[in-house]
Structure formats: structure tokens, C-alpha cells
PDB file of C-alpha atoms and ligand atoms in Angstrom:
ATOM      1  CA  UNK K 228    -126.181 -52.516-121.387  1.00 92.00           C
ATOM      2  CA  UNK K 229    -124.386 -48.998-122.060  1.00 93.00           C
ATOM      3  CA  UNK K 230    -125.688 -46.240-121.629  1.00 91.00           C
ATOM      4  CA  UNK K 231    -124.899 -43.093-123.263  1.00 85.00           C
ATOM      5  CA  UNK K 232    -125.688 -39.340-122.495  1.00 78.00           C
ATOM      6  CA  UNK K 233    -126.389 -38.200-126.295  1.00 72.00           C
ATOM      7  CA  UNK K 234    -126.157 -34.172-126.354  1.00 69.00           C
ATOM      8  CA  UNK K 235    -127.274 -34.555-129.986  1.00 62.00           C
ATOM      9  CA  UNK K 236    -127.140 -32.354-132.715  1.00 60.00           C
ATOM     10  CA  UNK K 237    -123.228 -32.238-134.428  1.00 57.00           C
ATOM     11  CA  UNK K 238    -121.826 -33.419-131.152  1.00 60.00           C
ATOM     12  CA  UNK K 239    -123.288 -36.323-132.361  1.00 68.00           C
ATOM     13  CA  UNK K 240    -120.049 -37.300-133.561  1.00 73.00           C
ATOM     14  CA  UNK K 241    -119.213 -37.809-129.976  1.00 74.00           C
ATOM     15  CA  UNK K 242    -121.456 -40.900-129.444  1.00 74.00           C
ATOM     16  CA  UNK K 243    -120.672 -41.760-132.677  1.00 79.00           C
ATOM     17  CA  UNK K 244    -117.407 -42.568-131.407  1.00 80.00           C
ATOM     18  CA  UNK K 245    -118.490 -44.442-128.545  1.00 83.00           C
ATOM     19  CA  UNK K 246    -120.470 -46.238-130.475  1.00 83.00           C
ATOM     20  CA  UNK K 247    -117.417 -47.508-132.604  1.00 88.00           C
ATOM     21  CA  UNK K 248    -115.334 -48.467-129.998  1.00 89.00           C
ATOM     22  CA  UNK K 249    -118.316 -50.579-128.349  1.00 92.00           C
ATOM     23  CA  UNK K 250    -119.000 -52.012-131.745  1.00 92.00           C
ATOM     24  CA  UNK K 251    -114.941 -53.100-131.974  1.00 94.00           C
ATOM     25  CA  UNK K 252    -114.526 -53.623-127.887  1.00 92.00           C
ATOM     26  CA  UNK K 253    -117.584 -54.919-126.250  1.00 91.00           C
ATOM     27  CA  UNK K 254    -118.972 -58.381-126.114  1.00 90.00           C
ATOM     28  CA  UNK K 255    -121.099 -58.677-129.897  1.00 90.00           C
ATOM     29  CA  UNK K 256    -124.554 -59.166-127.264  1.00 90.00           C
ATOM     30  CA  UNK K 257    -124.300 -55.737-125.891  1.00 91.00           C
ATOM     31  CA  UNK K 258    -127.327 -53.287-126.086  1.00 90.00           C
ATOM     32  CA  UNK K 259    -127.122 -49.480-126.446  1.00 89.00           C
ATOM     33  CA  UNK K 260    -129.857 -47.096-124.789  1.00 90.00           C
ATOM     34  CA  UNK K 261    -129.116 -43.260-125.752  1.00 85.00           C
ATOM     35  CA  UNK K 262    -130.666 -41.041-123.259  1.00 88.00           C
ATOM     36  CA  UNK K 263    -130.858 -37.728-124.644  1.00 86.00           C
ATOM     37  CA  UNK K 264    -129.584 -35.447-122.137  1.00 86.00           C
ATOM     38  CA  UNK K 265    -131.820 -32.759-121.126  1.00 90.00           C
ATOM     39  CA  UNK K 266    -131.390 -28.802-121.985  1.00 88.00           C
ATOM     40  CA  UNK K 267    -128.707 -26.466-120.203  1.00 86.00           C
ATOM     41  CA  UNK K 268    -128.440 -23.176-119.632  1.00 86.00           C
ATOM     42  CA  UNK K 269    -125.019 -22.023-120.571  1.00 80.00           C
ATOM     43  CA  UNK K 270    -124.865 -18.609-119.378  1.00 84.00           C
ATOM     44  CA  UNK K 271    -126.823 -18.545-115.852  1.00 88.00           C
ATOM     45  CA  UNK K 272    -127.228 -15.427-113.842  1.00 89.00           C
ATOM     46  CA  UNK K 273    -126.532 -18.670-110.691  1.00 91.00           C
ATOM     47  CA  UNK K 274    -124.249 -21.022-112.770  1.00 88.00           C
ATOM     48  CA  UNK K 275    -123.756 -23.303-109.666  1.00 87.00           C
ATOM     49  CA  UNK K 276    -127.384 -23.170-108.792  1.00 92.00           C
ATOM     50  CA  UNK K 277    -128.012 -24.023-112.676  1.00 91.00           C
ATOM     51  CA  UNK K 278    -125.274 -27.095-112.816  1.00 86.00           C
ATOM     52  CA  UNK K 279    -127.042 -28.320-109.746  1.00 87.00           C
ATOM     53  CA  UNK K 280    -130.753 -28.380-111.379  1.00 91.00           C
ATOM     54  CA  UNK K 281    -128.924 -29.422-114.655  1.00 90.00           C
ATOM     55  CA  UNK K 282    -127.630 -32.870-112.568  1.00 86.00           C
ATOM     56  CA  UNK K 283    -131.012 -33.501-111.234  1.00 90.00           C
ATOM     57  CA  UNK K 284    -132.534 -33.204-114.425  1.00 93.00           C
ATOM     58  CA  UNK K 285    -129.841 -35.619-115.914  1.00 90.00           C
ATOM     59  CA  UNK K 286    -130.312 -38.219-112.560  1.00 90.00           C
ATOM     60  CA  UNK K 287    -134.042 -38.323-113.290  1.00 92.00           C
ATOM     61  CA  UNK K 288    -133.298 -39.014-117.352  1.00 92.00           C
ATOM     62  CA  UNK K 289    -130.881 -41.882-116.486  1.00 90.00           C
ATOM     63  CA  UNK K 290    -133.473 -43.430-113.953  1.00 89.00           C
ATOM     64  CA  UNK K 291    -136.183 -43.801-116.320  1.00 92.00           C
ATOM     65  CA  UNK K 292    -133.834 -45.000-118.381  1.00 92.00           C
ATOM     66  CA  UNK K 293    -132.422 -47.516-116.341  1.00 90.00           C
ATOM     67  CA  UNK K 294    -135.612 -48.415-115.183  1.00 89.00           C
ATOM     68  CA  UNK K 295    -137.095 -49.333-118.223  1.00 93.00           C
ATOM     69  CA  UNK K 296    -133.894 -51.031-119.824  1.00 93.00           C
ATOM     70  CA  UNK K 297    -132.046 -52.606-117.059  1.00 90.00           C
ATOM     71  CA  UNK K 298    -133.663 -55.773-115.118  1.00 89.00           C
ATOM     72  CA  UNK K 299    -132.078 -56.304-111.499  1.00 86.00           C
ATOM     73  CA  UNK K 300    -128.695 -58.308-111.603  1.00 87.00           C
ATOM     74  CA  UNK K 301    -128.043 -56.476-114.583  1.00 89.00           C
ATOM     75  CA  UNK K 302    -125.148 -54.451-114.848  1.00 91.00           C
ATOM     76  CA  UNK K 303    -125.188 -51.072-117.202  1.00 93.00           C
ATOM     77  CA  UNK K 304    -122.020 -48.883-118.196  1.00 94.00           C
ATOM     78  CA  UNK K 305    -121.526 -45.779-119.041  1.00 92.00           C
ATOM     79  CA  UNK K 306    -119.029 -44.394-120.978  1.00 89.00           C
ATOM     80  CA  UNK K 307    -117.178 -41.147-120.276  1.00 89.00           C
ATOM     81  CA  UNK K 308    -115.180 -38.903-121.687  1.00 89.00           C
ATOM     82  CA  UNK K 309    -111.163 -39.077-120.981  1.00 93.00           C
ATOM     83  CA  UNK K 310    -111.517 -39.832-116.794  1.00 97.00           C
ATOM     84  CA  UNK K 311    -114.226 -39.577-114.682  1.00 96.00           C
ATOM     85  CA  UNK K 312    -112.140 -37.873-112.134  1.00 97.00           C
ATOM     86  CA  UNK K 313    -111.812 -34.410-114.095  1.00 97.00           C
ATOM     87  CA  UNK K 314    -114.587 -32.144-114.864  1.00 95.00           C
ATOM     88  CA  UNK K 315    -117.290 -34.697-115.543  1.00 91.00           C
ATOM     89  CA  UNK K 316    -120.854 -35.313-113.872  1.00 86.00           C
ATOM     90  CA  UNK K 317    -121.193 -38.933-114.341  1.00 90.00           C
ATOM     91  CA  UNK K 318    -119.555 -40.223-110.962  1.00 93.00           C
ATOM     92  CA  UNK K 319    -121.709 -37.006-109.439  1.00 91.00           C
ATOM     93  CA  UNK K 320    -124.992 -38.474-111.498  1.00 89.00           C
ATOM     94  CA  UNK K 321    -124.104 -42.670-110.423  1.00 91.00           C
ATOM     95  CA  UNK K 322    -123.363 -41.557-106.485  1.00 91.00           C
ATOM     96  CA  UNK K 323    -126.820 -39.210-106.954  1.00 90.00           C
ATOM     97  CA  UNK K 324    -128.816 -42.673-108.175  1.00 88.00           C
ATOM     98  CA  UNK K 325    -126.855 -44.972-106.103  1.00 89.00           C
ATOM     99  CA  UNK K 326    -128.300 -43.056-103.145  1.00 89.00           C
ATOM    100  CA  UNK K 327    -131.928 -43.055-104.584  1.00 85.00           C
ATOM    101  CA  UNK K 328    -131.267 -46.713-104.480  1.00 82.00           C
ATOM    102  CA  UNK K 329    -131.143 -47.266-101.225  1.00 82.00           C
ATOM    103  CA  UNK K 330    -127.753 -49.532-101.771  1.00 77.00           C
ATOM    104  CA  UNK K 331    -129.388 -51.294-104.723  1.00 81.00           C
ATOM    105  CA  UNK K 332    -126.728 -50.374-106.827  1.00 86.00           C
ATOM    106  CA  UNK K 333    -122.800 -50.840-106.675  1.00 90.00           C
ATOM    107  CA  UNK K 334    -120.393 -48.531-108.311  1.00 94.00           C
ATOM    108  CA  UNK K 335    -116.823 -49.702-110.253  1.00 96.00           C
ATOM    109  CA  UNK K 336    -114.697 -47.162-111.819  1.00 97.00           C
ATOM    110  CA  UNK K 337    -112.182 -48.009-114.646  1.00 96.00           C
ATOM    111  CA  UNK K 338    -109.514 -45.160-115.056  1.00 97.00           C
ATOM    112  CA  UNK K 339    -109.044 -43.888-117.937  1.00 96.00           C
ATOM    113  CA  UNK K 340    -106.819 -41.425-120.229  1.00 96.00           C
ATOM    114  CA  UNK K 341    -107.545 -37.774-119.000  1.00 98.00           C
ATOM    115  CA  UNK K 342    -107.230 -34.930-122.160  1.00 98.00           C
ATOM    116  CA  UNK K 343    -104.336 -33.560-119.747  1.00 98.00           C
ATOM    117  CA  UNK K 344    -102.674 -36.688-119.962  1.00 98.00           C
ATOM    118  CA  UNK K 345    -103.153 -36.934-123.733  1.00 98.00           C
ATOM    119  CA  UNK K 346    -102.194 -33.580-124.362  1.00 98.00           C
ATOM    120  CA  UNK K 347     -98.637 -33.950-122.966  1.00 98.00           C
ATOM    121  CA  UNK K 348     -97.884 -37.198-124.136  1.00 98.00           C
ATOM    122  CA  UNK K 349     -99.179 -35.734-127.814  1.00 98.00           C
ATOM    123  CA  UNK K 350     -96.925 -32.819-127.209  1.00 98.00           C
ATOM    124  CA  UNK K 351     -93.788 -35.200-125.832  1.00 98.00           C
ATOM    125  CA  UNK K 352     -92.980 -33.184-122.547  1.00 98.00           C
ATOM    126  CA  UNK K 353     -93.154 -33.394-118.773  1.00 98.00           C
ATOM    127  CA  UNK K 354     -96.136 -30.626-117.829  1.00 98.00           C
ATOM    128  CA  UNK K 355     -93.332 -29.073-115.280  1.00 97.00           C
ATOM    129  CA  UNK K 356     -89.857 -28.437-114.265  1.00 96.00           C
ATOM    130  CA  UNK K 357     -88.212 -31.061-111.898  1.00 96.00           C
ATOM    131  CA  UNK K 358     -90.424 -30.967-108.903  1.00 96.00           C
ATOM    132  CA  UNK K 359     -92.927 -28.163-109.691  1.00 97.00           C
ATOM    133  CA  UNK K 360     -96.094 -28.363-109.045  1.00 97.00           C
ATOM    134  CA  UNK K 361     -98.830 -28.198-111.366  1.00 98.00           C
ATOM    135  CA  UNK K 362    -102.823 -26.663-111.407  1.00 98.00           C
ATOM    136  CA  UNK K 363    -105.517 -28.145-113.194  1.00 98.00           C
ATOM    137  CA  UNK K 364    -108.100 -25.216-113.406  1.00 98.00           C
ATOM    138  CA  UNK K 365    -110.849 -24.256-115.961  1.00 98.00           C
ATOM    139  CA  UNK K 366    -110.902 -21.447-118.480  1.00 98.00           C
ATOM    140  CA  UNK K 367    -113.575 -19.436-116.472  1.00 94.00           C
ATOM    141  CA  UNK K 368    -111.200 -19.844-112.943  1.00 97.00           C
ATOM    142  CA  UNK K 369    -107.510 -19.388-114.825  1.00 98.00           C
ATOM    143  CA  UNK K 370    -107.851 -15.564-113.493  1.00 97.00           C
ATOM    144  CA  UNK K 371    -108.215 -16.196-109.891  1.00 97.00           C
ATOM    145  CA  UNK K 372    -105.555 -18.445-109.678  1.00 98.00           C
ATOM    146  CA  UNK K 373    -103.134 -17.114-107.296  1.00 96.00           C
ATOM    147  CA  UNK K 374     -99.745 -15.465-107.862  1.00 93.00           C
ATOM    148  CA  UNK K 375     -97.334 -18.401-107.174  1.00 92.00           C
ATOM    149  CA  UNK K 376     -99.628 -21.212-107.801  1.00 96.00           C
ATOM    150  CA  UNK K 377     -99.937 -20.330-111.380  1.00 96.00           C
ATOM    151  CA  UNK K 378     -96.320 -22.084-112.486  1.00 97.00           C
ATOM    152  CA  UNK K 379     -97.784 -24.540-114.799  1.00 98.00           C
ATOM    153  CA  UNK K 380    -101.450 -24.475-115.541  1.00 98.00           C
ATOM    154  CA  UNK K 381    -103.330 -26.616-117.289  1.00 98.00           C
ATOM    155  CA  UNK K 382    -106.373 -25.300-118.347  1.00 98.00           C
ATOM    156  CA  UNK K 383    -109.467 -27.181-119.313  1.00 98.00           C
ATOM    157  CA  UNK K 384    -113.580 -25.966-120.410  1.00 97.00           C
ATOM    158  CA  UNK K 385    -111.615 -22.792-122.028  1.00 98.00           C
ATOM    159  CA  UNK K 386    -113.989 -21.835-125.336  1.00 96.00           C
ATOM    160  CA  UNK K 387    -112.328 -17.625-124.793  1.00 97.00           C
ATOM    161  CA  UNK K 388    -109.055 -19.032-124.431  1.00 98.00           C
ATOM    162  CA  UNK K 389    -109.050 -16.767-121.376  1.00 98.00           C
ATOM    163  CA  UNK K 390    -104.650 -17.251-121.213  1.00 98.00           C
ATOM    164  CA  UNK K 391    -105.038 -14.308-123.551  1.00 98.00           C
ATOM    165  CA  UNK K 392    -105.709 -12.140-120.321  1.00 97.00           C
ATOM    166  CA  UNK K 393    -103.384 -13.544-118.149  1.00 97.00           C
ATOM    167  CA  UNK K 394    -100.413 -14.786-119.872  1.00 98.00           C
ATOM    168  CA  UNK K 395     -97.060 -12.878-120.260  1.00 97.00           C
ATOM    169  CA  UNK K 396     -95.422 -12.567-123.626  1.00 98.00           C
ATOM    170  CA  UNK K 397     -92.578 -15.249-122.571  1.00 98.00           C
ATOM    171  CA  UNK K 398     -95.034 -17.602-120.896  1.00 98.00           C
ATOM    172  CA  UNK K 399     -95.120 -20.804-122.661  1.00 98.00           C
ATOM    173  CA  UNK K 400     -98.523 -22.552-124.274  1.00 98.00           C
ATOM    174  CA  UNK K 401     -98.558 -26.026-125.625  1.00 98.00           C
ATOM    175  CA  UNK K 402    -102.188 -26.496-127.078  1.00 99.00           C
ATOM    176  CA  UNK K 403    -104.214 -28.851-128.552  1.00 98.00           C
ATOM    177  CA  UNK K 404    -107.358 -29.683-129.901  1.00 98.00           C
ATOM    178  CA  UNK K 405    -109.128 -33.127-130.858  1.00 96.00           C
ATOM    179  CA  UNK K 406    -106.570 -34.447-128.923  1.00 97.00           C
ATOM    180  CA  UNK K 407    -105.677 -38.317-129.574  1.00 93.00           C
ATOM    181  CA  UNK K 408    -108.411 -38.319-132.576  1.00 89.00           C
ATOM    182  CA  UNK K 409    -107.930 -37.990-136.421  1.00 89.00           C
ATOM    183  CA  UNK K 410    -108.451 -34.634-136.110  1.00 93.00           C
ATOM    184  CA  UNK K 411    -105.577 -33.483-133.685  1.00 97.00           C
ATOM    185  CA  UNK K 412    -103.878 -30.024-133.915  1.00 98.00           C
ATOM    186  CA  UNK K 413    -100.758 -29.184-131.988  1.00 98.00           C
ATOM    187  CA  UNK K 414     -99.558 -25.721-131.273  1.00 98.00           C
ATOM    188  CA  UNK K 415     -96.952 -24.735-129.041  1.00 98.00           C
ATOM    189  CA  UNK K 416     -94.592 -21.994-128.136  1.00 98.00           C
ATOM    190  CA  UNK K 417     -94.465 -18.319-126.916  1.00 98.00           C
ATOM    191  CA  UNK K 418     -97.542 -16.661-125.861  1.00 98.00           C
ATOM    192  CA  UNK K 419     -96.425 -14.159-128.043  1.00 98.00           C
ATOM    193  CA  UNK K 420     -95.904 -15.973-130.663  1.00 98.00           C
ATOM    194  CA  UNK K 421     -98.822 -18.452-131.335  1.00 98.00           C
ATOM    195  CA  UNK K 422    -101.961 -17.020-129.584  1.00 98.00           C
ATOM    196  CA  UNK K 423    -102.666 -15.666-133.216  1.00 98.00           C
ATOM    197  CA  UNK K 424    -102.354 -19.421-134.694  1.00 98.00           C
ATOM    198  CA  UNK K 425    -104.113 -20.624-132.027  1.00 98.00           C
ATOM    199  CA  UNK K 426    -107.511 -18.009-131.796  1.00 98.00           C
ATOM    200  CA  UNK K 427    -107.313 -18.635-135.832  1.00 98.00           C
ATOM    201  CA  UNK K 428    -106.850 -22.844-135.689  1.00 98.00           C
ATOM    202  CA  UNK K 429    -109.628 -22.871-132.789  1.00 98.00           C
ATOM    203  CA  UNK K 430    -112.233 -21.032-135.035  1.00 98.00           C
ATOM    204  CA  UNK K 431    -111.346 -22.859-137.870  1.00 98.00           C
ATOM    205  CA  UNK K 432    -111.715 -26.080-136.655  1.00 97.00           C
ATOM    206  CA  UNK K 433    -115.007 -25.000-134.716  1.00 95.00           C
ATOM    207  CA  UNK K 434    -116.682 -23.922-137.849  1.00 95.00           C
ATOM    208  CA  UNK K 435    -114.975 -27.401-139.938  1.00 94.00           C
ATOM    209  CA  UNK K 436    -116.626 -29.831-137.610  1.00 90.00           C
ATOM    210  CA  UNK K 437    -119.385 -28.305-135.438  1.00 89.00           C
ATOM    211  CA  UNK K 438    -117.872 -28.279-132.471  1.00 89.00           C
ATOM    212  CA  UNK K 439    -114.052 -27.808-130.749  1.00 95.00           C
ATOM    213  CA  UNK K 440    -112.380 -29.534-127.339  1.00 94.00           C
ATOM    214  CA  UNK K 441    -109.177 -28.280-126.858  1.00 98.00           C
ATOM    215  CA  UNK K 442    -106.732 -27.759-123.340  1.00 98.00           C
ATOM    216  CA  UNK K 443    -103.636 -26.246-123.342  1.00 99.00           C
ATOM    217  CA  UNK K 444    -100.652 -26.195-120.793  1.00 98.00           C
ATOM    218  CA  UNK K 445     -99.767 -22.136-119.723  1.00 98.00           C
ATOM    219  CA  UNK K 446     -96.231 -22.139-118.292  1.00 98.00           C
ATOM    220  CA  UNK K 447     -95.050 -19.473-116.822  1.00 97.00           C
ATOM    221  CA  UNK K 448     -91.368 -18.111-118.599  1.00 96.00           C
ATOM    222  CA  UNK K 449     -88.919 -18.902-115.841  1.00 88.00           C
TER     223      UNK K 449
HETATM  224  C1  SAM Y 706    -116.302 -31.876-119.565  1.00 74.13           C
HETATM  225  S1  SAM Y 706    -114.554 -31.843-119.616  1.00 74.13           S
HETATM  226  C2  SAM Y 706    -114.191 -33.560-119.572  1.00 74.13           C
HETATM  227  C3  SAM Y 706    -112.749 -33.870-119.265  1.00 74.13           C
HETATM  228  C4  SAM Y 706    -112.451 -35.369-119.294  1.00 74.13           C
HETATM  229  N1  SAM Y 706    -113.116 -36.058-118.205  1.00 74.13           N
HETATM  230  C5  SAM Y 706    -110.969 -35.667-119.274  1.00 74.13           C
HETATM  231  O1  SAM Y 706    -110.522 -36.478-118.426  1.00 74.13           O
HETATM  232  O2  SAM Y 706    -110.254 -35.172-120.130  1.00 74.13           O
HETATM  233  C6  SAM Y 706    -114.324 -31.398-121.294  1.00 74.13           C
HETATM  234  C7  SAM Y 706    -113.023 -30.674-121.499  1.00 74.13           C
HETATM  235  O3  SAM Y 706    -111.977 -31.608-121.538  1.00 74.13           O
HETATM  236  C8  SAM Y 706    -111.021 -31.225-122.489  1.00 74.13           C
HETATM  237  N2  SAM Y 706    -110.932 -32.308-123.475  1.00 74.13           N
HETATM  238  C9  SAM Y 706    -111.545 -33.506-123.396  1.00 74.13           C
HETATM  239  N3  SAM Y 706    -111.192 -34.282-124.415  1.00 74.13           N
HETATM  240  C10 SAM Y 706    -110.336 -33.574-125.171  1.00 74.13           C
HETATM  241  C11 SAM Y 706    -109.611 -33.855-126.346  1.00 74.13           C
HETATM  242  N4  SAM Y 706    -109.691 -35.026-126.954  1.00 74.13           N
HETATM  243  N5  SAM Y 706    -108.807 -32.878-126.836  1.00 74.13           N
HETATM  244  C12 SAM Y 706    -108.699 -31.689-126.212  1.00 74.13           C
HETATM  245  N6  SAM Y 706    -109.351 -31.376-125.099  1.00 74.13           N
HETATM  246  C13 SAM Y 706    -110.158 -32.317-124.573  1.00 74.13           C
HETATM  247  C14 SAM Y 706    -111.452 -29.896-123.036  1.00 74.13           C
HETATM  248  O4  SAM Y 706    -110.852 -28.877-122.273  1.00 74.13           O
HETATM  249  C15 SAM Y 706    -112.930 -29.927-122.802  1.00 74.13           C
HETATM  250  O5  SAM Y 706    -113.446 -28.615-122.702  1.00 74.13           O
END
């Protein structure tokens, strides 16, 4: 039994895909429950306070779901986006239920391929000089990250590109949207150079198919 978190409207396309890969991957007697997930708030006066009640909400949608789909012995999977590890609920949501549970219910994670990893690899390049460090931050924290720390960056959750205000001329970006799907687009190069081509490919692309997930690498000009 899968179950998936269906945002609906275009992002549709989204469980559309998950729903292809179960259909070419998954045993031919496996059932499918979408759960629509409930509303958000994306611009909170308390965004913390608002991602907490936003988890809750989603905890109590899965459980009734679960609940009504899944007998005991059963096992149900969920399908996320890239890794769990990285900027995604569902580990957050399972430990949340688990705990409701009492112990009823056992946990298994199977890694997958972060957008971070598919990014470079779609790019061809090593995300930092010989051993640099590198930050994993969000587009909404890429200005607080401290002077130093910011060698190589890479930046996901960015919809104002927001290297615009803190990238040099020289600093490098390798960006990409869609990436690993048909619809993949590459950029790379000079800040300078490409934040043009990349505001103008972004909105494109947005207003082509609905919707946009892209993550770029900022590296700093050495
Ligand atoms: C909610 S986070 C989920 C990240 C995911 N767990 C991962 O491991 O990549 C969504 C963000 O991941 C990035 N992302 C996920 N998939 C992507 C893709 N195929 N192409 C570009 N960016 C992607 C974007 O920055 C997007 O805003």
C-alpha cells in the first residue's frame, strides 16, 4: 500500500510521476491511497509556528488514512521526493505517527538520489575545490550564511533566486531546473553572466508547466 501526499492542482504532475514509476517498479498487486494534503500558509507572520501546525495537520491526514486503508501486519510506503534526509517532512510526519503508535509501527528508510546530488552529476563537476567544504542552505537562509562558510553553497527552496543579493560578479552558479526529468535545463557560469538567462529560463518554465523546482550551486570566485 503507497501512500502519496497529493498537493493537487498542476503539481499534479508530481504524483503523476510516482504513479508511473509504481506502475513500472512495484509488485502488479499494489494499491494506491492519495491523501490530499491539507492547506498551507505560505507567507506566515510565525513561519515556524505555521510549518509546525502544517505537520500536525498532515500527521492527522495520514492517520485516517492509514487507518482506514492499512490492516495491522500491513506494511504502507511512502514515496518522497529525491531523499528524505533534505528538506522534507515525511521522516518528521512517520516519527510524529510512530509515536502516536505507541511502538505499533516500525520505520525503514531507503536512500535515495538528493536534487543536490542530481544537480552535480547533471552538471559533471565536483560541488568544491579539493577539500572544501560545502553548505546546503535554503533560498530564504543563503543571506545569513556567514562570511567564510559561504565557499560553495548549495542552495535549495529558492523561488527569488535570492544569489541575486548575495553573489559577486565572479562567483560561479551552476543551475538547474527539472533536474533528472524530461524537462531539465542547465545553466552555468558567471554570476554576471547568466543570472539574466537564468531569472528569464525560471519564469519561462514556471509559466510552461505550472510549476518550477530548481537548486543551484553558488561558488564563490577564488
Ligand atoms: C521540499 S525540497 C525536497 C528536497 C528533496 N528531498 C531532495 O533530496 O532533493 C524541494 C526542493 O528540492 C529541490 N529539488 C527537488 N527536486 C528537484 C529537481 N528535480 N530539480 C531541481 N531541484 C529540485 C528544489 O530546490 C526544491 O525547491
Amino acid at each position: 500500500m503507497f501512500f502519496l501526499l497529493d498537493k493537487g492542482g498542476r503539481t499534479g504532475e508530481l504524483t503523476a510521476v510516482r504513479e508511473e514509476m509504481l506502475t513500472a517498479h512495484a509488485p502488479a498487486e499494489h494499491r494506491v491511497v492519495a491523501v490530499p494534503d491539507p492547506p498551507r500558509d505560505r507567507d506566515p507572520d510565525d513561519y515556524e509556528a505555521e510549518v509546525r501546525r502544517w505537520h500536525r495537520a498532515r500527521v492527522d491526514a495520514l492517520h485516517t488514512a492509514i487507518t482506514a486503508n492499512l490492516a495491522p501486519g500491513e506494511t504502507g510506503g511512502f514515496l518522497v521526493w529525491g531523499d528524505p534526509a533534505l528538506y522534507d517532512s515525511t521522516l518528521r510526519i512517520l516519527a510524529q505517527l510512530a509515536d502516536d503508535a505507541d511502538g505499533g509501527v516500525t520505520i525503514e528508510v531507503v536512500p535515495g538520489v538528493t536534487s543536490a546530488s542530481a544537480l552535480t552529476a547533471a552538471h559533471g563537476i565536483v560541488a568544491h575545490g579539493i577539500g572544501e567544504p560545502v553548505l546546503t542552505t535554503t533560498g530564504r537562509r543563503l543571506a545569513q550564511t556567514p562570511d567564510g562558510a559561504d565557499l560553495n553553497q548549495i542552495v535549495m527552496l529558492d523561488s527569488h533566486l535570492a544569489f541575486r543579493e548575495t553573489a559577486a560578479p565572479d562567483d560561479i552558479v551552476h543551475w538547474g531546473a527539472y533536474v533528472g526529468t524530461d524537462h531539465q535545463i542547465l545553466v552555468s557560469g558567471r554570476v554576471a553572466d547568466v543570472t539574466d538567462e537564468i531569472v528569464a529560463s525560471r519564469a519561462a518554465a514556471r509559466e510552461r508547466h505550472g510549476w518550477v523546482m530548481d537548486i543551484y550551486l553558488l561558488q564563490r570566485a577564488r
